[in-house]
Amino acid sequence: MSTKPAAARNRNRLAALWGTQSLRRITQFGFLAMIVAGVVRHTLSEDSTSPEAVCPFGGLETLYSYFTTGGTISHTHLSNLVLLGAVVLLTLLARGAFCGWICPFGTIQEWVNSLSRWLQARIKPLGRAARALRRAARRPIFGTIDRVLSYGRYVVLATIIGGTVAYGSMVFRDYDPWSALISVAEFELTAGAVILGVVLLASLVVERPWCRYACPLGATIGLVGRLSPMRIQREDSACTGCTLCTHRCPMGIDVAASSEITDMRCISCLQCVDSCVHPEALDLRLSIPLTTK
Amino acid sequence: MATDPPRRQVAPTAQRRWRSLHMPAPLYAALVLAAFLGTIQLAQIAGFWSTSGKITLDGAPVEVTGADPAEVKGWMTISDVLGAYGLTQDELYTHYQIPADLPTSAALKDIEAIAPEFSVTDLRVWLAERAAQP
């Protein structure tokens, strides 16, 4: 029997609602719901806004065309450019927050991984297999592979930008899993649909595989985010070295081994901060430039 | 005697160059939403917003003029292009091997699935080449 009075339990629930992860999940759900509503509307009526018109990466793909010809390439509009601007501003202010708080594709990968963990906790053989896999993944060689594969994002980004400038069209569209997902009602087996399937399957065992290894928008955000004054700081004097933060990071960043989390893979989900048992050891802080200590 | 578990090697705290402020989670969430949605709202107020190629920045419907093949979009119909660029249905259908029973009210983007030779990009190039001929 619980010894806590009901009023205290309700207060705790209210406090948890204002917790970082609750706020983040509510935000993620809101943006995903908007996209789902847009996809349904566009499927029912082609005259409604295409979900492609609200993809910030479309803005990056059409940027060169906009500055050189004043027009946008096929399937992109001014809205894509505005969203790209919004993402750049957000990244300058809040680092990787678009990936961790807004991006619907990141949210879907997170949910698939959460579903996998939920099943692992209830189906014992699955749980044992997953634990064995995680133990094997702690070998240094997998750390190196993870690190090397994470540069794949920049290769994808450079290929798309180069291809788009050279051909003046969305060269990535047929391979884009997000494009395949928002066109799911068309039931077409495209390369993008195959990649989408691979990403969703991989999400069962790896957190955010697309974000980690292939997302060109994530690569752009990582580069722009270097200029952001927002960062997670770790105080060595308060840190017990438990490495809970490192294990909780969905992007595989070794948080416990850094004094400032400025890694370009950081998606600002703040799960490391939330997992820390000493609130003063890990903290989200806003640096104020030109104010020396 | 019990001893503390070995402490993992962690990086020492680096010397910080600048002062910094603690950022509470609700404030961070508000900043994220304000920066993202605020930018979109400002762009809409400024009139720099369009989610369709069918409407101009001024809100007027886009019409095919026949002056520049780059203006041809996938949502335009075959008859739009025929009228604006002085083409006959037979010329277009023969060039791209489009089935003769396809009505001219069909959107250009829908032809791609029926006629493998056809693409909107290729149509633009073909129209530009025709316009350049004396």
Tab-separated table of C-alpha atoms in Angstrom:
chain	number	residue	atom	x	y	z
A	1	MET	CA	0.000	0.000	0.000
A	2	SER	CA	1.314	3.430	-0.893
A	3	THR	CA	2.172	5.653	2.053
A	4	LYS	CA	2.064	8.847	-0.013
A	5	PRO	CA	-1.051	10.970	0.432
A	6	ALA	CA	-3.138	11.447	-2.708
A	7	ALA	CA	-2.475	15.209	-2.770
A	8	ALA	CA	1.296	14.639	-2.847
A	9	ARG	CA	0.919	12.091	-5.641
A	10	ASN	CA	-1.141	14.570	-7.664
A	11	ARG	CA	1.484	17.282	-7.077
A	12	ASN	CA	4.177	14.904	-8.317
A	13	ARG	CA	2.132	14.081	-11.424
A	14	LEU	CA	1.668	17.803	-12.111
A	15	ALA	CA	5.402	18.390	-11.643
A	16	ALA	CA	6.164	15.498	-14.007
A	17	LEU	CA	3.922	17.078	-16.657
A	18	TRP	CA	6.200	20.119	-16.569
A	19	GLY	CA	9.282	17.899	-16.730
A	20	THR	CA	11.552	18.270	-19.725
A	21	GLN	CA	10.680	14.961	-21.347
A	22	SER	CA	6.923	15.498	-20.952
A	23	LEU	CA	7.185	18.908	-22.589
A	24	ARG	CA	9.324	17.441	-25.350
A	25	ARG	CA	6.931	14.572	-26.033
A	26	ILE	CA	3.915	16.879	-26.063
A	27	THR	CA	5.722	19.123	-28.569
A	28	GLN	CA	6.739	16.149	-30.729
A	29	PHE	CA	3.195	14.778	-30.669
A	30	GLY	CA	1.763	18.171	-31.673
A	31	PHE	CA	4.005	18.529	-34.721
A	32	LEU	CA	3.500	14.905	-35.792
A	33	ALA	CA	-0.269	15.328	-35.448
A	34	MET	CA	-0.123	18.424	-37.689
A	35	ILE	CA	1.779	16.486	-40.356
A	36	VAL	CA	-0.566	13.467	-40.154
A	37	ALA	CA	-3.565	15.808	-40.521
A	38	GLY	CA	-1.862	17.428	-43.548
A	39	VAL	CA	-1.177	14.034	-45.165
A	40	VAL	CA	-4.790	12.900	-44.643
A	41	ARG	CA	-6.154	16.202	-46.029
A	42	HIS	CA	-3.884	16.015	-49.087
A	43	THR	CA	-4.834	12.373	-49.695
A	44	LEU	CA	-8.529	13.291	-49.644
A	45	SER	CA	-8.125	16.473	-51.685
A	46	GLU	CA	-5.173	17.249	-53.963
A	47	ASP	CA	-6.011	20.953	-53.722
A	48	SER	CA	-4.934	21.074	-50.073
A	49	THR	CA	-1.328	21.842	-49.059
A	50	SER	CA	1.105	19.059	-49.894
A	51	PRO	CA	3.074	17.896	-46.831
A	52	GLU	CA	6.194	18.314	-49.002
A	53	ALA	CA	5.597	22.069	-48.859
A	54	VAL	CA	6.394	22.065	-45.135
A	55	CYS	CA	9.719	20.218	-45.273
A	56	PRO	CA	12.663	22.449	-44.272
A	57	PHE	CA	15.110	20.345	-46.265
A	58	GLY	CA	13.178	21.229	-49.424
A	59	GLY	CA	14.222	24.818	-48.635
A	60	LEU	CA	17.884	23.841	-48.676
A	61	GLU	CA	17.436	21.949	-51.942
A	62	THR	CA	15.796	24.922	-53.640
A	63	LEU	CA	18.006	27.639	-52.097
A	64	TYR	CA	20.513	27.697	-54.975
A	65	SER	CA	17.736	27.864	-57.566
A	66	TYR	CA	16.001	30.661	-55.625
A	67	PHE	CA	19.113	32.836	-55.510
A	68	THR	CA	20.185	32.187	-59.104
A	69	THR	CA	16.831	32.188	-60.928
A	70	GLY	CA	14.349	33.653	-58.422
A	71	GLY	CA	12.208	30.514	-58.727
A	72	THR	CA	11.941	27.302	-56.785
A	73	ILE	CA	12.554	23.796	-58.120
A	74	SER	CA	9.667	21.349	-58.608
A	75	HIS	CA	7.817	20.250	-55.455
A	76	THR	CA	9.205	23.177	-53.410
A	77	HIS	CA	7.654	26.539	-52.572
A	78	LEU	CA	8.366	29.675	-50.535
A	79	SER	CA	7.107	27.787	-47.472
A	80	ASN	CA	10.108	25.440	-47.715
A	81	LEU	CA	12.477	28.422	-47.684
A	82	VAL	CA	10.687	29.964	-44.690
A	83	LEU	CA	10.875	26.669	-42.793
A	84	LEU	CA	14.577	26.407	-43.570
A	85	GLY	CA	14.988	29.925	-42.144
A	86	ALA	CA	12.995	28.909	-39.052
A	87	VAL	CA	15.208	25.848	-38.556
A	88	VAL	CA	18.407	27.893	-38.953
A	89	LEU	CA	17.189	30.503	-36.426
A	90	LEU	CA	16.066	27.782	-34.020
A	91	THR	CA	19.416	26.030	-34.362
A	92	LEU	CA	21.354	29.237	-33.712
A	93	LEU	CA	19.314	29.780	-30.540
A	94	ALA	CA	18.730	26.253	-29.283
A	95	ARG	CA	21.233	23.984	-31.078
A	96	GLY	CA	19.700	20.625	-32.221
A	97	ALA	CA	16.208	21.318	-30.873
A	98	PHE	CA	14.541	20.834	-34.259
A	99	CYS	CA	15.709	17.199	-34.341
A	100	GLY	CA	14.941	16.443	-30.708
A	101	TRP	CA	11.730	18.417	-30.253
A	102	ILE	CA	10.045	18.947	-33.629
A	103	CYS	CA	11.118	16.602	-36.449
A	104	PRO	CA	8.226	14.125	-36.987
A	105	PHE	CA	10.511	11.528	-38.577
A	106	GLY	CA	12.737	11.558	-35.490
A	107	THR	CA	9.614	11.194	-33.346
A	108	ILE	CA	8.474	8.138	-35.314
A	109	GLN	CA	11.895	6.497	-34.933
A	110	GLU	CA	11.804	7.229	-31.199
A	111	TRP	CA	8.351	5.673	-30.881
A	112	VAL	CA	9.380	2.549	-32.794
A	113	ASN	CA	12.369	2.162	-30.490
A	114	SER	CA	10.175	2.713	-27.419
A	115	LEU	CA	7.767	0.066	-28.709
A	116	SER	CA	10.704	-2.312	-29.139
A	117	ARG	CA	11.845	-1.681	-25.537
A	118	TRP	CA	8.280	-2.181	-24.297
A	119	LEU	CA	8.109	-5.532	-26.079
A	120	GLN	CA	11.579	-6.501	-24.793
A	121	ALA	CA	10.367	-5.949	-21.233
A	122	ARG	CA	7.364	-8.242	-21.776
A	123	ILE	CA	8.666	-10.967	-24.084
A	124	LYS	CA	11.559	-12.592	-22.243
A	125	PRO	CA	13.421	-14.212	-25.192
A	126	LEU	CA	13.257	-10.888	-27.042
A	127	GLY	CA	14.609	-9.086	-23.972
A	128	ARG	CA	17.483	-11.579	-23.628
A	129	ALA	CA	18.385	-11.213	-27.313
A	130	ALA	CA	18.307	-7.413	-27.057
A	131	ARG	CA	20.531	-7.431	-23.948
A	132	ALA	CA	23.015	-9.721	-25.696
A	133	LEU	CA	23.006	-7.372	-28.674
A	134	ARG	CA	23.601	-4.343	-26.454
A	135	ARG	CA	26.470	-6.116	-24.666
A	136	ALA	CA	28.064	-6.955	-28.016
A	137	ALA	CA	27.582	-3.363	-29.179
A	138	ARG	CA	29.734	-2.114	-26.262
A	139	ARG	CA	32.842	-3.531	-27.944
A	140	PRO	CA	35.202	-0.752	-29.056
A	141	ILE	CA	34.980	-1.813	-32.693
A	142	PHE	CA	31.238	-0.959	-32.757
A	143	GLY	CA	32.001	2.449	-31.272
A	144	THR	CA	34.407	3.069	-34.132
A	145	ILE	CA	31.887	1.824	-36.711
A	146	ASP	CA	29.197	4.083	-35.195
A	147	ARG	CA	31.566	7.056	-35.358
A	148	VAL	CA	32.556	6.378	-38.977
A	149	LEU	CA	28.947	5.809	-40.096
A	150	SER	CA	27.864	9.080	-38.476
A	151	TYR	CA	29.871	10.919	-41.172
A	152	GLY	CA	27.447	9.367	-43.691
A	153	ARG	CA	25.130	12.332	-42.992
A	154	TYR	CA	27.655	14.723	-44.506
A	155	VAL	CA	28.190	12.477	-47.538
A	156	VAL	CA	24.404	12.383	-48.119
A	157	LEU	CA	24.179	16.174	-47.650
A	158	ALA	CA	27.038	16.913	-50.085
A	159	THR	CA	25.634	14.474	-52.678
A	160	ILE	CA	22.161	16.033	-52.545
A	161	ILE	CA	23.360	19.631	-52.698
A	162	GLY	CA	25.787	18.836	-55.543
A	163	GLY	CA	23.148	16.857	-57.457
A	164	THR	CA	20.450	19.492	-56.986
A	165	VAL	CA	22.734	22.304	-58.169
A	166	ALA	CA	23.886	20.224	-61.167
A	167	TYR	CA	20.478	18.956	-62.315
A	168	GLY	CA	18.094	21.612	-60.956
A	169	SER	CA	15.707	19.014	-59.576
A	170	MET	CA	15.149	17.098	-56.343
A	171	VAL	CA	17.617	14.276	-57.008
A	172	PHE	CA	17.031	12.825	-53.537
A	173	ARG	CA	13.232	12.670	-53.710
A	174	ASP	CA	13.027	9.075	-54.966
A	175	TYR	CA	15.326	7.902	-52.158
A	176	ASP	CA	13.884	10.055	-49.373
A	177	PRO	CA	12.192	7.912	-46.683
A	178	TRP	CA	10.258	10.923	-45.389
A	179	SER	CA	8.871	11.615	-48.851
A	180	ALA	CA	7.909	7.922	-49.087
A	181	LEU	CA	6.175	8.092	-45.713
A	182	ILE	CA	4.036	11.134	-46.528
A	183	SER	CA	3.118	9.530	-49.876
A	184	VAL	CA	2.268	6.204	-48.242
A	185	ALA	CA	-1.312	6.362	-49.570
A	186	GLU	CA	0.051	6.001	-53.124
A	187	PHE	CA	1.246	2.441	-52.316
A	188	GLU	CA	4.302	2.726	-54.577
A	189	LEU	CA	7.346	0.545	-54.010
A	190	THR	CA	10.086	3.124	-54.514
A	191	ALA	CA	13.692	3.172	-53.342
A	192	GLY	CA	12.537	5.644	-50.669
A	193	ALA	CA	9.911	3.159	-49.446
A	194	VAL	CA	12.581	0.449	-49.153
A	195	ILE	CA	14.888	2.828	-47.225
A	196	LEU	CA	11.930	3.772	-44.996
A	197	GLY	CA	11.340	0.084	-44.237
A	198	VAL	CA	15.019	-0.434	-43.408
A	199	VAL	CA	15.029	2.643	-41.132
A	200	LEU	CA	11.910	1.527	-39.244
A	201	LEU	CA	13.278	-1.997	-38.825
A	202	ALA	CA	16.650	-0.654	-37.675
A	203	SER	CA	14.824	1.610	-35.183
A	204	LEU	CA	13.818	-1.547	-33.314
A	205	VAL	CA	17.441	-2.100	-32.267
A	206	VAL	CA	19.179	1.279	-32.782
A	207	GLU	CA	17.863	4.618	-31.555
A	208	ARG	CA	17.211	7.094	-34.390
A	209	PRO	CA	19.239	5.279	-37.111
A	210	TRP	CA	18.305	7.765	-39.856
A	211	CYS	CA	19.251	10.735	-37.648
A	212	ARG	CA	22.545	9.087	-36.667
A	213	TYR	CA	23.813	7.962	-40.038
A	214	ALA	CA	22.036	9.522	-42.988
A	215	CYS	CA	19.899	12.606	-42.262
A	216	PRO	CA	21.117	15.505	-44.441
A	217	LEU	CA	19.031	18.044	-42.502
A	218	GLY	CA	20.553	16.767	-39.252
A	219	ALA	CA	24.007	17.274	-40.778
A	220	THR	CA	23.118	20.877	-41.661
A	221	ILE	CA	21.760	21.491	-38.166
A	222	GLY	CA	24.925	19.998	-36.664
A	223	LEU	CA	27.083	22.411	-38.657
A	224	VAL	CA	24.950	25.510	-37.914
A	225	GLY	CA	24.580	24.456	-34.271
A	226	ARG	CA	28.323	25.000	-33.747
A	227	LEU	CA	27.470	28.709	-33.569
A	228	SER	CA	24.808	28.326	-30.873
A	229	PRO	CA	25.472	29.689	-27.382
A	230	MET	CA	23.198	26.997	-25.890
A	231	ARG	CA	25.023	23.951	-24.576
A	232	ILE	CA	24.909	21.219	-21.976
A	233	GLN	CA	27.734	21.606	-19.455
A	234	ARG	CA	29.095	18.929	-17.157
A	235	GLU	CA	30.692	19.840	-13.836
A	236	ASP	CA	33.397	17.338	-13.074
A	237	SER	CA	33.340	18.104	-9.336
A	238	ALA	CA	29.684	17.014	-9.069
A	239	CYS	CA	29.874	14.074	-11.489
A	240	THR	CA	30.059	10.580	-9.990
A	241	GLY	CA	31.091	9.019	-13.293
A	242	CYS	CA	28.095	6.671	-13.343
A	243	THR	CA	27.794	7.166	-17.170
A	244	LEU	CA	23.979	7.057	-17.036
A	245	CYS	CA	24.030	10.126	-19.298
A	246	THR	CA	26.151	8.363	-21.921
A	247	HIS	CA	23.894	5.302	-21.905
A	248	ARG	CA	20.761	7.441	-22.192
A	249	CYS	CA	21.948	9.497	-25.186
A	250	PRO	CA	19.948	8.398	-28.268
A	251	MET	CA	22.713	9.626	-30.577
A	252	GLY	CA	25.498	7.618	-28.932
A	253	ILE	CA	27.466	10.633	-27.640
A	254	ASP	CA	29.844	9.888	-24.764
A	255	VAL	CA	28.413	12.637	-22.565
A	256	ALA	CA	30.369	11.553	-19.462
A	257	ALA	CA	33.651	12.043	-21.294
A	258	SER	CA	32.979	15.660	-22.270
A	259	SER	CA	32.952	18.840	-20.260
A	260	GLU	CA	30.703	20.617	-22.794
A	261	ILE	CA	28.367	18.766	-25.132
A	262	THR	CA	29.147	20.497	-28.410
A	263	ASP	CA	29.076	17.300	-30.474
A	264	MET	CA	27.414	17.964	-33.838
A	265	ARG	CA	25.229	14.872	-33.360
A	266	CYS	CA	23.538	16.350	-30.252
A	267	ILE	CA	19.771	16.731	-30.798
A	268	SER	CA	19.174	18.673	-27.542
A	269	CYS	CA	16.647	16.110	-26.299
A	270	LEU	CA	18.077	16.693	-22.796
A	271	GLN	CA	17.670	13.028	-21.863
A	272	CYS	CA	21.228	13.064	-20.485
A	273	VAL	CA	20.360	15.995	-18.185
A	274	ASP	CA	17.180	14.239	-17.027
A	275	SER	CA	18.979	10.966	-16.353
A	276	CYS	CA	21.646	12.609	-14.171
A	277	VAL	CA	21.176	11.853	-10.480
A	278	HIS	CA	23.069	15.014	-9.464
A	279	PRO	CA	21.238	18.023	-10.908
A	280	GLU	CA	24.332	20.201	-10.571
A	281	ALA	CA	26.516	17.809	-12.608
A	282	LEU	CA	24.772	18.257	-15.987
A	283	ASP	CA	22.981	21.447	-16.868
A	284	LEU	CA	21.597	23.171	-19.951
A	285	ARG	CA	23.185	26.607	-20.045
A	286	LEU	CA	23.119	29.683	-22.228
A	287	SER	CA	26.565	31.195	-22.685
A	288	ILE	CA	26.638	34.944	-22.846
A	289	PRO	CA	29.369	35.864	-25.344
A	290	LEU	CA	31.891	38.578	-24.470
A	291	THR	CA	31.207	38.335	-20.733
A	292	THR	CA	34.394	36.925	-19.260
A	293	LYS	CA	34.270	34.975	-16.012
B	1	MET	CA	36.393	-2.386	5.161
B	2	ALA	CA	34.031	-1.392	2.373
B	3	THR	CA	35.562	0.698	-0.368
B	4	ASP	CA	33.865	3.001	-2.849
B	5	PRO	CA	33.402	1.548	-6.344
B	6	PRO	CA	36.097	2.700	-8.775
B	7	ARG	CA	35.223	6.046	-10.330
B	8	ARG	CA	35.041	6.118	-14.108
B	9	GLN	CA	37.619	8.317	-15.769
B	10	VAL	CA	35.777	11.480	-16.773
B	11	ALA	CA	37.042	14.548	-18.501
B	12	PRO	CA	37.922	17.412	-16.160
B	13	THR	CA	35.752	20.491	-16.403
B	14	ALA	CA	37.263	22.805	-18.955
B	15	GLN	CA	37.883	26.445	-18.182
B	16	ARG	CA	34.779	28.286	-19.430
B	17	ARG	CA	35.464	31.383	-21.471
B	18	TRP	CA	32.178	33.144	-20.865
B	19	ARG	CA	29.533	33.484	-18.203
B	20	SER	CA	26.483	31.299	-18.627
B	21	LEU	CA	22.923	31.149	-17.323
B	22	HIS	CA	20.934	28.097	-16.291
B	23	MET	CA	18.119	27.451	-18.803
B	24	PRO	CA	14.957	25.971	-17.196
B	25	ALA	CA	13.181	23.320	-19.297
B	26	PRO	CA	9.838	25.201	-19.659
B	27	LEU	CA	11.716	28.306	-20.840
B	28	TYR	CA	13.710	26.211	-23.317
B	29	ALA	CA	10.492	24.632	-24.652
B	30	ALA	CA	8.947	28.104	-24.999
B	31	LEU	CA	12.054	29.344	-26.834
B	32	VAL	CA	11.923	26.393	-29.251
B	33	LEU	CA	8.250	26.968	-30.093
B	34	ALA	CA	8.559	30.760	-30.277
B	35	ALA	CA	11.589	30.692	-32.591
B	36	PHE	CA	10.115	28.098	-34.944
B	37	LEU	CA	6.464	29.090	-35.092
B	38	GLY	CA	7.263	32.805	-34.712
B	39	THR	CA	9.437	32.789	-37.843
B	40	ILE	CA	6.657	31.111	-39.844
B	41	GLN	CA	4.077	33.585	-38.500
B	42	LEU	CA	6.273	36.586	-39.375
B	43	ALA	CA	6.836	35.256	-42.908
B	44	GLN	CA	3.081	34.838	-43.372
B	45	ILE	CA	2.403	38.370	-42.115
B	46	ALA	CA	5.087	39.682	-44.501
B	47	GLY	CA	3.444	37.816	-47.401
B	48	PHE	CA	6.531	35.644	-47.957
B	49	TRP	CA	4.619	32.390	-47.790
B	50	SER	CA	3.233	30.071	-50.413
B	51	THR	CA	2.544	26.345	-50.245
B	52	SER	CA	1.411	25.930	-53.808
B	53	GLY	CA	2.764	26.751	-57.238
B	54	LYS	CA	-0.804	27.542	-58.341
B	55	ILE	CA	-0.900	30.935	-56.620
B	56	THR	CA	1.462	33.895	-57.018
B	57	LEU	CA	2.899	35.857	-54.099
B	58	ASP	CA	0.048	38.346	-54.551
B	59	GLY	CA	-2.516	35.576	-54.206
B	60	ALA	CA	-3.475	35.616	-57.912
B	61	PRO	CA	-3.805	32.258	-59.706
B	62	VAL	CA	-0.764	31.308	-61.822
B	63	GLU	CA	-1.562	31.083	-65.522
B	64	VAL	CA	0.599	29.605	-68.252
B	65	THR	CA	1.643	32.459	-70.554
B	66	GLY	CA	3.662	30.614	-73.171
B	67	ALA	CA	6.567	33.027	-72.711
B	68	ASP	CA	8.923	30.849	-70.678
B	69	PRO	CA	8.902	27.012	-70.660
B	70	ALA	CA	10.359	27.125	-67.113
B	71	GLU	CA	6.888	28.188	-65.933
B	72	VAL	CA	5.402	24.802	-66.925
B	73	LYS	CA	4.424	22.849	-63.798
B	74	GLY	CA	3.170	19.338	-63.231
B	75	TRP	CA	-0.273	20.474	-62.062
B	76	MET	CA	-0.974	22.246	-65.396
B	77	THR	CA	-3.161	20.371	-67.880
B	78	ILE	CA	-2.221	19.259	-71.398
B	79	SER	CA	-4.681	21.754	-72.868
B	80	ASP	CA	-3.064	24.607	-70.869
B	81	VAL	CA	0.278	23.866	-72.563
B	82	LEU	CA	-1.191	23.226	-76.018
B	83	GLY	CA	-2.960	26.585	-76.006
B	84	ALA	CA	-0.104	28.640	-74.579
B	85	TYR	CA	2.706	27.189	-76.725
B	86	GLY	CA	0.855	26.792	-80.034
B	87	LEU	CA	1.184	23.015	-80.130
B	88	THR	CA	-1.252	20.569	-81.642
B	89	GLN	CA	-2.392	17.591	-79.626
B	90	ASP	CA	-1.023	15.271	-82.323
B	91	GLU	CA	2.490	16.835	-82.130
B	92	LEU	CA	2.720	16.416	-78.367
B	93	TYR	CA	1.169	12.944	-78.245
B	94	THR	CA	3.394	11.657	-81.073
B	95	HIS	CA	6.592	13.144	-79.623
B	96	TYR	CA	6.098	11.516	-76.205
B	97	GLN	CA	4.147	8.437	-77.394
B	98	ILE	CA	1.187	9.400	-75.219
B	99	PRO	CA	-1.865	7.121	-75.673
B	100	ALA	CA	-4.357	8.884	-77.958
B	101	ASP	CA	-7.281	8.215	-75.613
B	102	LEU	CA	-5.777	10.351	-72.840
B	103	PRO	CA	-7.962	13.495	-72.529
B	104	THR	CA	-6.246	16.886	-72.744
B	105	SER	CA	-7.763	17.771	-69.368
B	106	ALA	CA	-5.201	15.424	-67.707
B	107	ALA	CA	-2.507	17.013	-65.529
B	108	LEU	CA	1.035	16.851	-66.907
B	109	LYS	CA	2.297	15.019	-63.804
B	110	ASP	CA	-0.197	12.207	-64.489
B	111	ILE	CA	1.252	11.584	-67.963
B	112	GLU	CA	4.556	10.389	-66.446
B	113	ALA	CA	2.893	7.191	-65.218
B	114	ILE	CA	1.325	6.474	-68.646
B	115	ALA	CA	4.056	7.539	-71.079
B	116	PRO	CA	7.577	6.533	-69.977
B	117	GLU	CA	9.133	8.964	-72.470
B	118	PHE	CA	7.417	11.930	-70.836
B	119	SER	CA	8.601	14.107	-67.974
B	120	VAL	CA	7.757	17.706	-67.126
B	121	THR	CA	11.482	18.559	-67.109
B	122	ASP	CA	11.900	17.091	-70.598
B	123	LEU	CA	8.800	18.920	-71.810
B	124	ARG	CA	10.303	22.232	-70.676
B	125	VAL	CA	13.509	21.481	-72.600
B	126	TRP	CA	11.559	20.455	-75.711
B	127	LEU	CA	9.402	23.586	-75.594
B	128	ALA	CA	12.519	25.765	-75.182
B	129	GLU	CA	14.177	24.060	-78.189
B	130	ARG	CA	11.054	24.587	-80.286
B	131	ALA	CA	10.924	28.256	-79.277
B	132	ALA	CA	14.588	28.717	-80.244
B	133	GLN	CA	14.000	27.356	-83.756
B	134	PRO	CA	13.547	30.051	-86.412
